[in-house]
Structure formats: structure tokens, C-alpha cells
Coordinates of C-alpha atoms and ligand atoms in Angstrom, one line a residue:
Chain A
M1 CA 163.4 21.7 101.9
C2 CA 162.3 22.8 98.6
L3 CA 160.7 20.0 97.6
S4 CA 156.9 19.7 97.0
I5 CA 154.3 17.3 96.8
P6 CA 151.1 16.0 94.8
S7 CA 148.0 17.1 96.5
Q8 CA 144.2 17.1 95.8
V9 CA 142.2 19.8 96.4
V10 CA 139.0 19.1 98.3
A11 CA 137.5 22.5 99.6
V12 CA 138.2 25.9 98.3
D13 CA 137.8 29.1 100.2
N14 CA 137.9 31.8 98.2
E15 CA 137.4 34.5 100.9
R16 CA 140.3 33.9 102.7
Q17 CA 142.2 32.4 99.3
S18 CA 143.2 29.4 100.7
V19 CA 142.4 25.7 100.3
T20 CA 141.7 22.5 101.9
V21 CA 144.2 19.6 100.2
D22 CA 144.8 16.2 100.5
T23 CA 147.6 14.2 100.6
L24 CA 147.4 10.9 100.9
G25 CA 144.9 10.8 103.8
V26 CA 146.5 13.6 105.8
R27 CA 144.5 16.9 105.0
R28 CA 145.7 20.7 106.0
D29 CA 144.7 24.1 104.7
V30 CA 147.3 25.7 102.6
S31 CA 147.2 29.6 100.5
S32 CA 146.2 29.5 97.2
H33 CA 147.7 33.1 97.0
L34 CA 149.9 32.6 94.3
M35 CA 147.2 30.8 92.2
T36 CA 145.7 33.6 89.5
E37 CA 143.6 30.9 87.8
P38 CA 140.8 29.2 90.1
L39 CA 141.1 26.0 91.9
A40 CA 138.0 23.7 91.6
I41 CA 137.7 20.9 94.1
G42 CA 139.3 17.5 92.2
D43 CA 142.0 19.7 91.2
Y44 CA 145.7 17.7 91.5
V45 CA 148.4 20.8 92.8
L46 CA 152.1 21.0 94.1
I47 CA 152.4 22.7 97.5
H48 CA 155.2 23.8 98.6
I49 CA 156.0 25.7 102.2
G50 CA 152.2 25.6 102.6
F51 CA 151.1 27.0 99.3
V52 CA 149.9 26.1 96.6
M53 CA 152.9 26.7 93.6
N54 CA 150.6 25.4 90.5
K55 CA 148.4 22.8 89.0
I56 CA 149.4 19.4 88.0
D57 CA 148.4 18.7 84.3
R58 CA 145.8 15.4 84.8
N59 CA 146.2 14.4 80.8
D60 CA 149.9 15.2 80.8
A61 CA 150.5 12.7 84.1
L62 CA 148.7 10.8 82.4
Q63 CA 150.4 10.2 78.8
S64 CA 153.5 10.0 81.0
L65 CA 151.9 6.9 82.7
E66 CA 151.0 5.7 79.3
L67 CA 154.0 6.1 77.7
Y68 CA 156.1 4.0 80.8
Q69 CA 153.7 1.1 80.2
E70 CA 154.5 1.2 76.7
I71 CA 158.2 1.2 77.5
V72 CA 157.6 -1.6 80.0
S73 CA 155.9 -4.0 77.7
K74 CA 158.2 -3.4 75.1
L75 CA 161.0 -4.1 76.4
E76 CA 159.0 -7.3 78.2
N77 CA 158.5 -8.4 74.2
E78 CA 161.9 -8.0 73.5
T79 CA 163.3 -10.5 76.4
T80 CA 160.6 -12.5 75.9
H81 CA 161.0 -13.5 71.8
Chain B
M1 CA 140.5 8.8 85.3
L2 CA 143.4 10.0 87.5
E3 CA 144.2 8.8 90.8
L4 CA 146.6 11.2 93.2
K5 CA 148.2 7.3 94.1
Q6 CA 148.8 7.1 91.1
L7 CA 150.8 10.5 91.0
Y8 CA 153.2 8.5 93.9
Q9 CA 153.2 5.2 92.2
G10 CA 153.2 5.5 89.1
F11 CA 156.6 7.6 89.1
R12 CA 158.3 5.2 91.5
D13 CA 157.6 1.5 90.0
P14 CA 160.1 -0.3 90.0
Q15 CA 159.4 -2.2 86.4
T16 CA 159.7 0.7 84.9
I17 CA 162.9 1.9 86.5
A18 CA 164.2 -1.2 85.6
S19 CA 163.0 -0.8 81.9
L20 CA 164.8 2.9 81.5
A21 CA 167.7 1.7 82.7
Q22 CA 167.8 -1.1 80.1
D23 CA 167.3 1.9 77.7
I24 CA 169.7 4.3 78.9
A25 CA 172.2 1.8 78.9
K26 CA 171.8 0.9 75.0
V27 CA 172.4 4.5 73.7
A28 CA 175.3 4.7 76.9
R29 CA 176.9 1.9 74.9
T30 CA 176.7 4.5 71.5
L31 CA 178.7 7.1 73.3
K32 CA 182.2 8.0 73.4
E33 CA 182.6 10.9 75.7
P34 CA 182.0 10.0 79.7
I35 CA 179.1 12.0 80.2
N36 CA 178.9 14.0 83.9
I37 CA 175.4 15.3 85.0
M38 CA 175.0 17.5 87.6
E39 CA 172.2 17.5 89.4
V40 CA 171.3 21.1 90.7
C41 CA 169.6 20.0 93.2
G42 CA 169.7 17.9 97.0
G43 CA 166.1 16.9 96.1
H44 CA 167.5 14.7 93.0
T45 CA 170.7 13.7 95.1
H46 CA 168.5 12.5 97.6
T47 CA 166.0 10.5 94.9
I48 CA 169.5 9.4 93.0
M49 CA 170.9 7.8 96.6
K50 CA 167.7 6.6 97.7
Y51 CA 166.3 4.6 95.5
G52 CA 170.1 3.0 94.3
L53 CA 169.8 5.0 90.4
L54 CA 173.4 4.7 90.6
D55 CA 173.7 1.1 90.9
L56 CA 171.3 0.5 87.7
L57 CA 173.7 3.3 85.3
P58 CA 176.3 2.2 82.9
D59 CA 180.0 3.6 83.9
N60 CA 180.2 6.2 81.8
I61 CA 177.3 8.0 83.6
E62 CA 178.8 10.2 86.3
F63 CA 177.1 12.4 89.1
I64 CA 178.3 15.3 90.2
H65 CA 176.1 16.7 93.4
G66 CA 174.9 20.5 92.8
P67 CA 174.6 23.5 94.8
G68 CA 170.9 23.5 94.9
C69 CA 169.9 24.1 98.5
P70 CA 169.4 27.2 100.1
V71 CA 170.2 25.4 103.8
C72 CA 173.6 23.3 102.2
I73 CA 174.7 26.6 100.9
M74 CA 174.2 29.4 104.1
P75 CA 177.1 30.8 104.9
K76 CA 178.1 30.5 108.5
E77 CA 178.1 34.3 108.6
R78 CA 174.3 34.6 108.0
I79 CA 173.7 31.9 110.9
D80 CA 175.6 33.7 112.7
Q81 CA 173.6 37.1 112.5
A82 CA 170.2 34.7 112.3
A83 CA 171.8 33.8 116.0
V84 CA 172.5 37.7 117.1
L85 CA 169.0 38.6 116.2
A86 CA 167.5 36.1 118.3
Q87 CA 169.5 37.0 121.6
Q88 CA 168.3 40.9 121.5
E89 CA 165.9 41.8 123.5
D90 CA 161.9 41.1 122.6
V91 CA 162.8 39.2 119.1
I92 CA 161.5 36.4 118.3
L93 CA 163.2 34.6 115.1
V94 CA 161.3 32.2 112.8
T95 CA 162.6 30.3 110.1
L96 CA 162.0 27.0 108.5
G97 CA 162.4 23.5 109.6
D98 CA 166.4 22.3 108.6
M99 CA 167.5 25.6 108.9
I100 CA 167.8 25.3 112.9
R101 CA 170.2 22.6 112.6
V102 CA 173.5 24.3 110.2
P103 CA 176.2 24.9 112.3
G104 CA 177.6 28.9 112.1
S105 CA 180.6 29.7 114.1
K106 CA 179.4 29.5 117.6
G107 CA 176.5 27.3 117.2
S108 CA 173.4 25.8 115.2
L109 CA 169.9 28.2 116.0
A110 CA 168.9 24.9 117.7
S111 CA 172.0 25.4 120.4
F112 CA 171.1 28.8 120.8
R113 CA 167.3 28.0 121.2
A114 CA 168.4 25.7 123.9
K115 CA 169.8 27.8 125.1
G116 CA 166.3 30.0 126.0
C117 CA 166.7 32.2 122.9
D118 CA 163.1 32.4 121.1
I119 CA 163.4 30.8 117.9
R120 CA 160.5 29.3 116.2
P121 CA 161.0 26.8 113.7
I122 CA 157.7 26.5 111.6
Y123 CA 156.7 25.0 108.1
D124 CA 154.2 27.5 106.7
P125 CA 155.8 30.9 106.4
L126 CA 152.4 32.2 106.9
D127 CA 152.2 31.4 110.6
T128 CA 155.1 34.4 111.0
L129 CA 151.6 36.4 111.1
K130 CA 150.0 34.6 113.9
I131 CA 153.2 34.9 116.0
A132 CA 153.3 38.4 115.0
R133 CA 149.7 39.3 116.1
D134 CA 150.1 36.8 119.7
N135 CA 153.3 39.1 120.7
P136 CA 152.5 43.1 119.8
H137 CA 155.4 43.6 121.9
K138 CA 157.5 41.6 120.4
T139 CA 159.8 41.9 116.7
V140 CA 159.1 39.0 115.0
V141 CA 162.2 38.6 112.0
F142 CA 161.7 36.1 109.8
F143 CA 164.7 34.5 108.7
A144 CA 164.1 33.9 105.0
I145 CA 165.7 31.1 103.0
G146 CA 165.1 28.8 99.7
F147 CA 165.7 29.7 95.8
E148 CA 163.2 30.7 93.6
T149 CA 160.6 28.1 94.2
S150 CA 160.2 29.8 98.2
T151 CA 160.9 33.3 97.3
P152 CA 157.2 34.0 96.2
M153 CA 156.0 33.2 99.7
T154 CA 158.1 35.2 101.4
A155 CA 156.3 38.0 99.5
V156 CA 153.3 36.9 100.2
L157 CA 154.1 37.1 104.1
L158 CA 155.3 40.6 103.5
Q159 CA 152.5 41.7 101.2
L160 CA 149.8 40.5 104.0
A161 CA 152.1 41.9 106.7
E162 CA 151.5 45.5 104.9
Q163 CA 148.4 44.7 104.3
Q164 CA 147.6 43.8 107.7
K165 CA 149.6 46.5 109.2
L166 CA 151.7 44.5 111.5
A167 CA 154.5 46.2 111.9
N168 CA 156.7 44.2 114.1
V169 CA 157.2 41.8 111.6
F170 CA 161.0 41.8 109.8
F171 CA 162.8 40.2 107.2
H172 CA 166.4 38.8 107.0
I173 CA 166.4 38.0 103.4
N174 CA 168.3 34.9 102.2
H175 CA 166.9 34.3 98.8
V176 CA 169.2 32.7 96.5
L177 CA 168.6 32.2 92.3
V178 CA 169.5 28.9 91.2
P179 CA 171.4 30.4 87.4
P180 CA 174.3 32.8 89.0
A181 CA 175.1 28.9 90.8
I182 CA 175.6 27.6 87.1
D183 CA 177.4 29.8 85.7
A184 CA 179.9 29.6 88.9
V185 CA 180.3 26.2 88.4
M186 CA 181.0 26.1 84.9
H187 CA 183.6 29.5 84.9
D188 CA 185.3 26.8 87.3
P189 CA 188.4 26.3 84.8
N190 CA 188.2 22.1 86.4
A191 CA 184.2 21.7 86.0
R192 CA 183.2 18.7 84.3
V193 CA 179.6 19.3 83.9
N194 CA 178.5 18.3 80.2
A195 CA 174.5 18.2 81.1
F196 CA 172.4 19.1 83.6
I197 CA 169.0 17.9 85.4
G198 CA 167.3 21.6 86.6
P199 CA 165.0 21.3 89.4
A200 CA 161.5 20.7 88.5
H201 CA 160.2 23.0 91.5
V202 CA 162.1 25.8 91.0
S203 CA 160.8 25.9 87.3
V204 CA 157.1 25.4 88.7
I205 CA 158.3 29.1 89.6
S206 CA 160.0 30.2 87.5
G207 CA 159.5 28.7 84.2
A208 CA 161.8 26.1 82.1
K209 CA 163.1 29.7 80.6
I210 CA 165.6 30.3 83.4
Y211 CA 168.0 27.7 82.1
R212 CA 168.2 28.8 78.3
P213 CA 171.1 30.8 78.4
A214 CA 173.2 28.2 80.4
V215 CA 171.9 26.0 77.3
E216 CA 173.1 28.4 74.6
Q217 CA 176.5 29.3 76.5
Y218 CA 177.7 26.0 77.6
G219 CA 176.7 23.6 75.1
T220 CA 175.3 21.3 77.5
P221 CA 171.7 19.8 77.8
V222 CA 169.8 20.7 80.5
V223 CA 166.3 18.9 81.6
V224 CA 163.9 20.1 84.0
S225 CA 162.9 17.0 86.2
G226 CA 160.6 15.8 88.3
F227 CA 161.8 13.8 91.9
E228 CA 160.5 10.4 91.4
P229 CA 163.0 7.9 90.3
V230 CA 161.1 7.6 87.1
D231 CA 161.5 11.1 86.3
V232 CA 164.7 11.0 87.5
M233 CA 166.0 7.9 84.7
E234 CA 163.2 9.4 81.9
S235 CA 165.3 12.6 82.3
I236 CA 169.0 11.2 82.0
L237 CA 167.2 8.8 79.4
R238 CA 166.6 12.2 77.1
I239 CA 170.0 13.5 78.5
M240 CA 171.5 10.6 76.6
R241 CA 169.0 10.7 73.7
Q242 CA 170.4 14.2 73.3
K243 CA 174.2 13.6 73.8
A244 CA 174.1 10.6 70.9
A245 CA 172.1 13.0 68.2
G246 CA 174.8 15.8 69.0
K247 CA 172.2 18.3 70.3
A248 CA 172.1 20.4 73.2
E249 CA 168.5 21.2 74.1
L250 CA 166.2 22.7 77.3
D251 CA 163.9 20.1 77.5
I252 CA 161.3 19.7 80.1
Q253 CA 160.6 15.9 81.5
Y254 CA 158.3 17.6 84.2
S255 CA 156.0 18.7 81.7
R256 CA 152.9 18.0 84.6
A257 CA 153.4 20.8 86.1
V258 CA 156.4 22.6 84.6
S259 CA 156.1 25.2 81.1
E260 CA 158.3 27.3 79.3
Q261 CA 157.1 30.6 81.3
G262 CA 156.2 29.3 84.8
N263 CA 153.9 30.9 87.3
L264 CA 153.7 34.1 86.2
A265 CA 151.8 35.5 89.2
A266 CA 154.3 34.2 91.3
Q267 CA 157.4 36.1 89.5
A268 CA 155.3 38.9 89.7
K269 CA 154.8 39.0 93.4
V270 CA 158.5 38.6 94.0
E271 CA 159.6 41.2 91.3
Q272 CA 157.1 43.7 93.1
F273 CA 158.9 43.1 96.7
F274 CA 162.6 42.3 95.7
Q275 CA 165.5 43.6 93.9
I276 CA 169.4 41.5 93.0
R277 CA 171.3 41.7 95.7
P278 CA 175.3 42.5 94.0
Q279 CA 176.7 40.1 95.4
F280 CA 176.4 36.7 98.0
R281 CA 178.5 34.5 99.2
W282 CA 177.6 30.6 98.9
R283 CA 178.7 28.3 101.6
G284 CA 181.4 26.0 99.3
L285 CA 181.2 28.7 96.2
G286 CA 182.2 31.8 97.7
P287 CA 181.1 34.9 96.2
I288 CA 179.2 35.1 93.7
P289 CA 177.5 38.3 91.5
N290 CA 174.0 38.8 91.6
S291 CA 172.9 35.7 92.9
A292 CA 170.5 36.7 95.4
L293 CA 167.6 39.2 96.5
Q294 CA 167.1 41.7 98.8
L295 CA 164.0 43.8 99.8
K296 CA 163.4 46.8 97.5
P297 CA 164.0 50.4 99.0
E298 CA 160.1 51.4 99.7
Y299 CA 160.4 48.1 102.1
A300 CA 163.8 48.9 103.8
H301 CA 161.2 49.7 107.1
R302 CA 160.8 45.6 106.8
D303 CA 164.3 44.8 106.3
A304 CA 166.2 43.4 109.7
E305 CA 169.1 43.6 108.1
L306 CA 169.1 47.3 108.7
R307 CA 167.1 47.7 111.6
F308 CA 170.0 46.0 113.1
K309 CA 172.6 46.7 111.0
N310 CA 174.7 48.3 114.1
C311 CA 174.8 44.7 116.0
L312 CA 175.0 42.2 113.4
P313 CA 178.6 40.8 112.5
V314 CA 179.8 40.5 108.9
K315 CA 182.7 39.3 109.2
E316 CA 183.2 36.5 106.5
I317 CA 183.2 32.5 108.8
D318 CA 185.3 30.2 106.5
D319 CA 184.1 26.4 107.0
H320 CA 186.0 23.4 109.0
K321 CA 189.3 22.8 107.4
A322 CA 188.4 19.2 106.6
C323 CA 185.5 20.4 105.5
Q324 CA 185.2 19.7 101.3
C325 CA 182.0 20.7 100.6
G326 CA 183.0 23.4 98.1
D327 CA 184.9 20.7 95.9
I328 CA 181.6 18.8 96.5
L329 CA 179.6 21.3 95.6
R330 CA 181.7 21.8 92.5
G331 CA 182.3 18.3 91.4
L332 CA 185.8 17.9 92.5
A333 CA 185.3 15.3 95.2
K334 CA 182.3 12.7 96.7
P335 CA 181.7 12.7 100.3
K336 CA 183.5 10.0 101.0
D337 CA 186.7 11.9 99.5
C338 CA 186.1 13.7 103.1
K339 CA 188.5 12.6 105.8
V340 CA 185.7 13.3 108.4
F341 CA 183.0 12.1 106.5
G342 CA 181.0 9.9 108.8
R343 CA 183.2 10.2 111.9
G344 CA 183.7 13.7 113.0
C345 CA 180.6 14.8 110.7
N346 CA 177.8 13.0 110.8
P347 CA 173.9 14.4 110.6
E348 CA 173.8 14.5 114.6
T349 CA 176.6 16.8 114.9
P350 CA 177.2 18.0 111.6
L351 CA 180.4 19.9 110.5
G352 CA 179.4 21.1 107.3
S353 CA 176.7 22.0 105.9
C354 CA 176.0 19.2 103.4
M355 CA 175.8 17.0 106.3
V356 CA 172.3 18.5 107.9
S357 CA 169.7 18.8 105.6
S358 CA 168.1 14.9 104.3
E359 CA 168.7 16.7 100.9
G360 CA 172.4 17.5 101.5
A361 CA 175.1 15.2 99.2
C362 CA 177.3 14.2 102.2
N363 CA 173.7 13.6 104.2
A364 CA 172.4 11.1 101.2
Y365 CA 175.2 9.2 101.1
Y366 CA 175.7 8.9 104.7
R367 CA 172.1 7.5 105.2
Y368 CA 171.7 5.5 101.9
Q369 CA 175.4 3.9 101.7
G370 CA 177.3 4.1 104.8
I371 CA 180.6 5.5 106.2
D372 CA 182.9 2.5 104.5
S373 CA 182.0 0.3 101.8
K374 CA 179.5 0.9 98.1
E375 CA 178.4 -2.6 98.9
Q376 CA 177.1 -1.5 102.5
H377 CA 173.7 -0.6 102.5
H378 CA 172.3 1.1 105.5
G379 CA 168.5 1.7 104.7
Ligands
SF4_401 S1 167.4 21.2 101.4 FE1 168.5 21.1 99.2 S2 166.9 20.5 98.3 FE2 166.0 21.5 99.7 S3 167.3 22.7 99.0 FE3 169.2 21.5 100.6 S4 169.5 20.5 98.9 FE4 168.1 21.1 97.9
SF4_402 S1 181.2 15.2 105.1 FE1 181.0 16.7 106.8 S2 183.0 17.9 106.3 FE2 182.8 16.7 105.1 S3 182.6 17.7 103.2 FE3 180.5 16.5 104.2 S4 179.5 18.0 105.3 FE4 181.4 18.5 105.4

């Protein structure tokens, strides 16, 4: 039950402390009561039981994905040479 | 540019998983002692079983499936209390999904619901506000469960109930804490754990800092890890590298959303409404001091345990004799060591709590490995 899912902010309602997020095509409203920094359209966030828990750092995620690319290609080189 | 899709697929890429497995194997060959990794949370157990990661790892790495599940560790007497609350006149009991299938001593909340009790499973705690508003003459009790991950959400619900003067909202608090559970496991003289994978979602809220004492006290690496299979494999690699270098450090693999400090606003909300409960009995692990939360005295008027004090049963109730959840949570047994695994106990008719939620260790083994042998894959 305690899993959290990455989603993207598609609308912000500051008055109601709520944002609309898209989770791979599914849209819903979630609470932003636990966030002090403002959320913006396009932000990646983690959702848990109807709340934004935190933002996902875009650059950090990209760096990880790049690192994995390197690991894969390093291994491919090792096995082909 | 980062696409949302990449946040899923990029961390499930089979080639990346295979490459990380090779790197892990390389480091593993240099190690003399076996590595017994406790993944504290059932979410990780689920990933390990679903993606067949065990088959990709060398023999000197073993997983111990830890107590990190608020559903799995709920003792029967607390479920019995929820059932009694639901049977009171004009009470609506509200709780999160999985909870209603966990067996108490007289049945699960689902079975009480079938008998006519007003029990409402919800996905979002704030739905409780609407139920309370729609039913002003009823008492609405929120049966609150969860680790550090979910406590701030209960705090927001309480705050809004106060602000909106909804006097008919009450709370039965079962929020538990991860670090005392780690201590309980490590203080067992038979404990074999020598590394931890910490659940990312807990640390998104609480920060990685909550594991510093464990790293220092037990000299074990702790890697705070995401839940995708690539995250888990990378975390294992990081543990192996620490072991190879003779180190024991706190490391954050899930740095895309976890910091040392965590979400301070959420922590402040928890501080505002909750205090440490002197003791909580964990299913499988027994009583652990200071391992759970309760409402602060200022909010006693919201506390269902006080409001219904006279009718709530307090007798402690142990699990079915055959159930080995306790040993599984302490890493002393595997689900298949249990005599009733897959026979008397399965996800439809769970005898113990580890079989209930999809992240429970027994449930994950049952779904992804089947009843008998390792060769028998079911899904
Ligand atoms: S359901 Fe648990 S992930 Fe959620 S708490 Fe259970 S094993 Fe962890
Ligand atoms: S199989 Fe069922 S009875 Fe056995 S340990 Fe797991 S939950 Fe308990």
C-alpha cells in the first residue's frame, strides 16, 4: 500500500491546494498540502494515497538514465572485443 | 528532455538489469563472507520477486524480507478493535484499501462489511472529509495505518477536520516507525542481516537521515533505494561495492526524490499532531518500544481509542500456530518453510498477514514462484 507513483503536473489550483496530475494517461486531482515550494505545470512528482510527497529531480533522473546507458554499452564492448 | 515514460521504462530496462547483474557478480566473486540483505519494505520484496531478480544474483547474496509493511505487521487485536468500532451504532469506519482483507481473530473487516457494518475502503484519506460532511449524524472513524510515508497524510486530514470544524471525525492511529523495527530485528541474537535496502518512499518524507543510527550502531551499509528493478539492482551493486571496500555507509540511490533531510514540511505536520507511543505490538515481531505514534493530548477529542475506550478489546491475540510470519520478518525462515504456505494459506484465504497485501513476502512468493519449486513460475 505504501508505493508511490511518478506523475506529471498538468494543472495547479493554489487556492484549493490541489494539483491535477497525469500518470501515464490517467488524470486525477491530488493534494499539495505537503509541499511548501510551489508546483508548476510540467513538474514531475511522486504521488502517494492522493498526495504529492515530493518533486522528482529531472536532472538527477536523467543522469541516472545516462549512467545506465554507459554501463550497458561498456558491457557490450567488453563482450564483443 | 525527460519524458514521464522514461521514469518508468528507463528504470525497468532489461538490458540495464542484465548489465548491473554482471557487475554485481564481478564484485561478489571478490567477497569472502555471504551478503544477507534485508529489504525492509515489502515493496522491494514485490519487485525482487516480480522481476525474478533472485535468479540473476550470485549465490552469496541472500535476501531477508523485512517487516516494512503496515498491513503485514498489524496485530490481530488492532483489527479486532476496528471491527468493534465498525459494529457500534452510527459509526462509519474508513480505511485504506488492503487493510480490509487482513484477518483479525473474528474475521477480516471485509467479512464484517459483508455482515452489514458500514466500512468504507478508500484510496485517499481526504475522502473521509466528504463522508463526514455527508453523514453529520454519524461518527466517522479513520483507521489510520502506514509508516512514515503515510503519517503526514493523516496529519493533513486531522488539520482539515479541525479547520472545517467537523466534530464527527475520529482517528484510530496505527502509524508505525521503521528505525525501531530495524533495531528489533538486529537485537535478535539470531540476526544474520549485514546490509539494508531502505525504502525510498519512507525517506522521501523522513529523509535518509533516519538510518544514520543504524549504520553507526550495526556497522551495516544502508542504501535508500527506489522500487523499480533497475533501482534495486543498482542498490545491490552499491552495497557490494561498500562490502568490497570494507565500508559501511549511508547511501542514497534514489537521489531523484530523496535527500538527507526529506520533506521538512511533512515532518513538521507530523510533529504538530503526533507523539511517540511508548509501545506497539507488531504482528510477528512482538512489542517494540517507541515504535509507533499516537495523537498528542491536545487532540484527545479526536482519539477513537479514548472515545470508545469502554468497548475496545485489549487482549493480545497471537497468530495461527502454523503461521511463520514472525520468523520470515526476522529473516529466520522463507515463506516456503511454512507448512500451510499455498495450501491452507493463500491470497484468497490468508491465515497470516504476509499473505494479504501484494507486497507481503508470502503473497509475492505465491504469485511469482507458485507453491512448489523454484522452477514453477506462475506469472
Ligand atoms: S503493503 Fe507492505 S509495501 Fe505496503 S506496506 Fe505491505 S509490505 Fe510494505
Ligand atoms: S504462508 Fe500464510 S501462514 Fe504461512 S507464514 Fe505466510 S502468511 Fe503465515
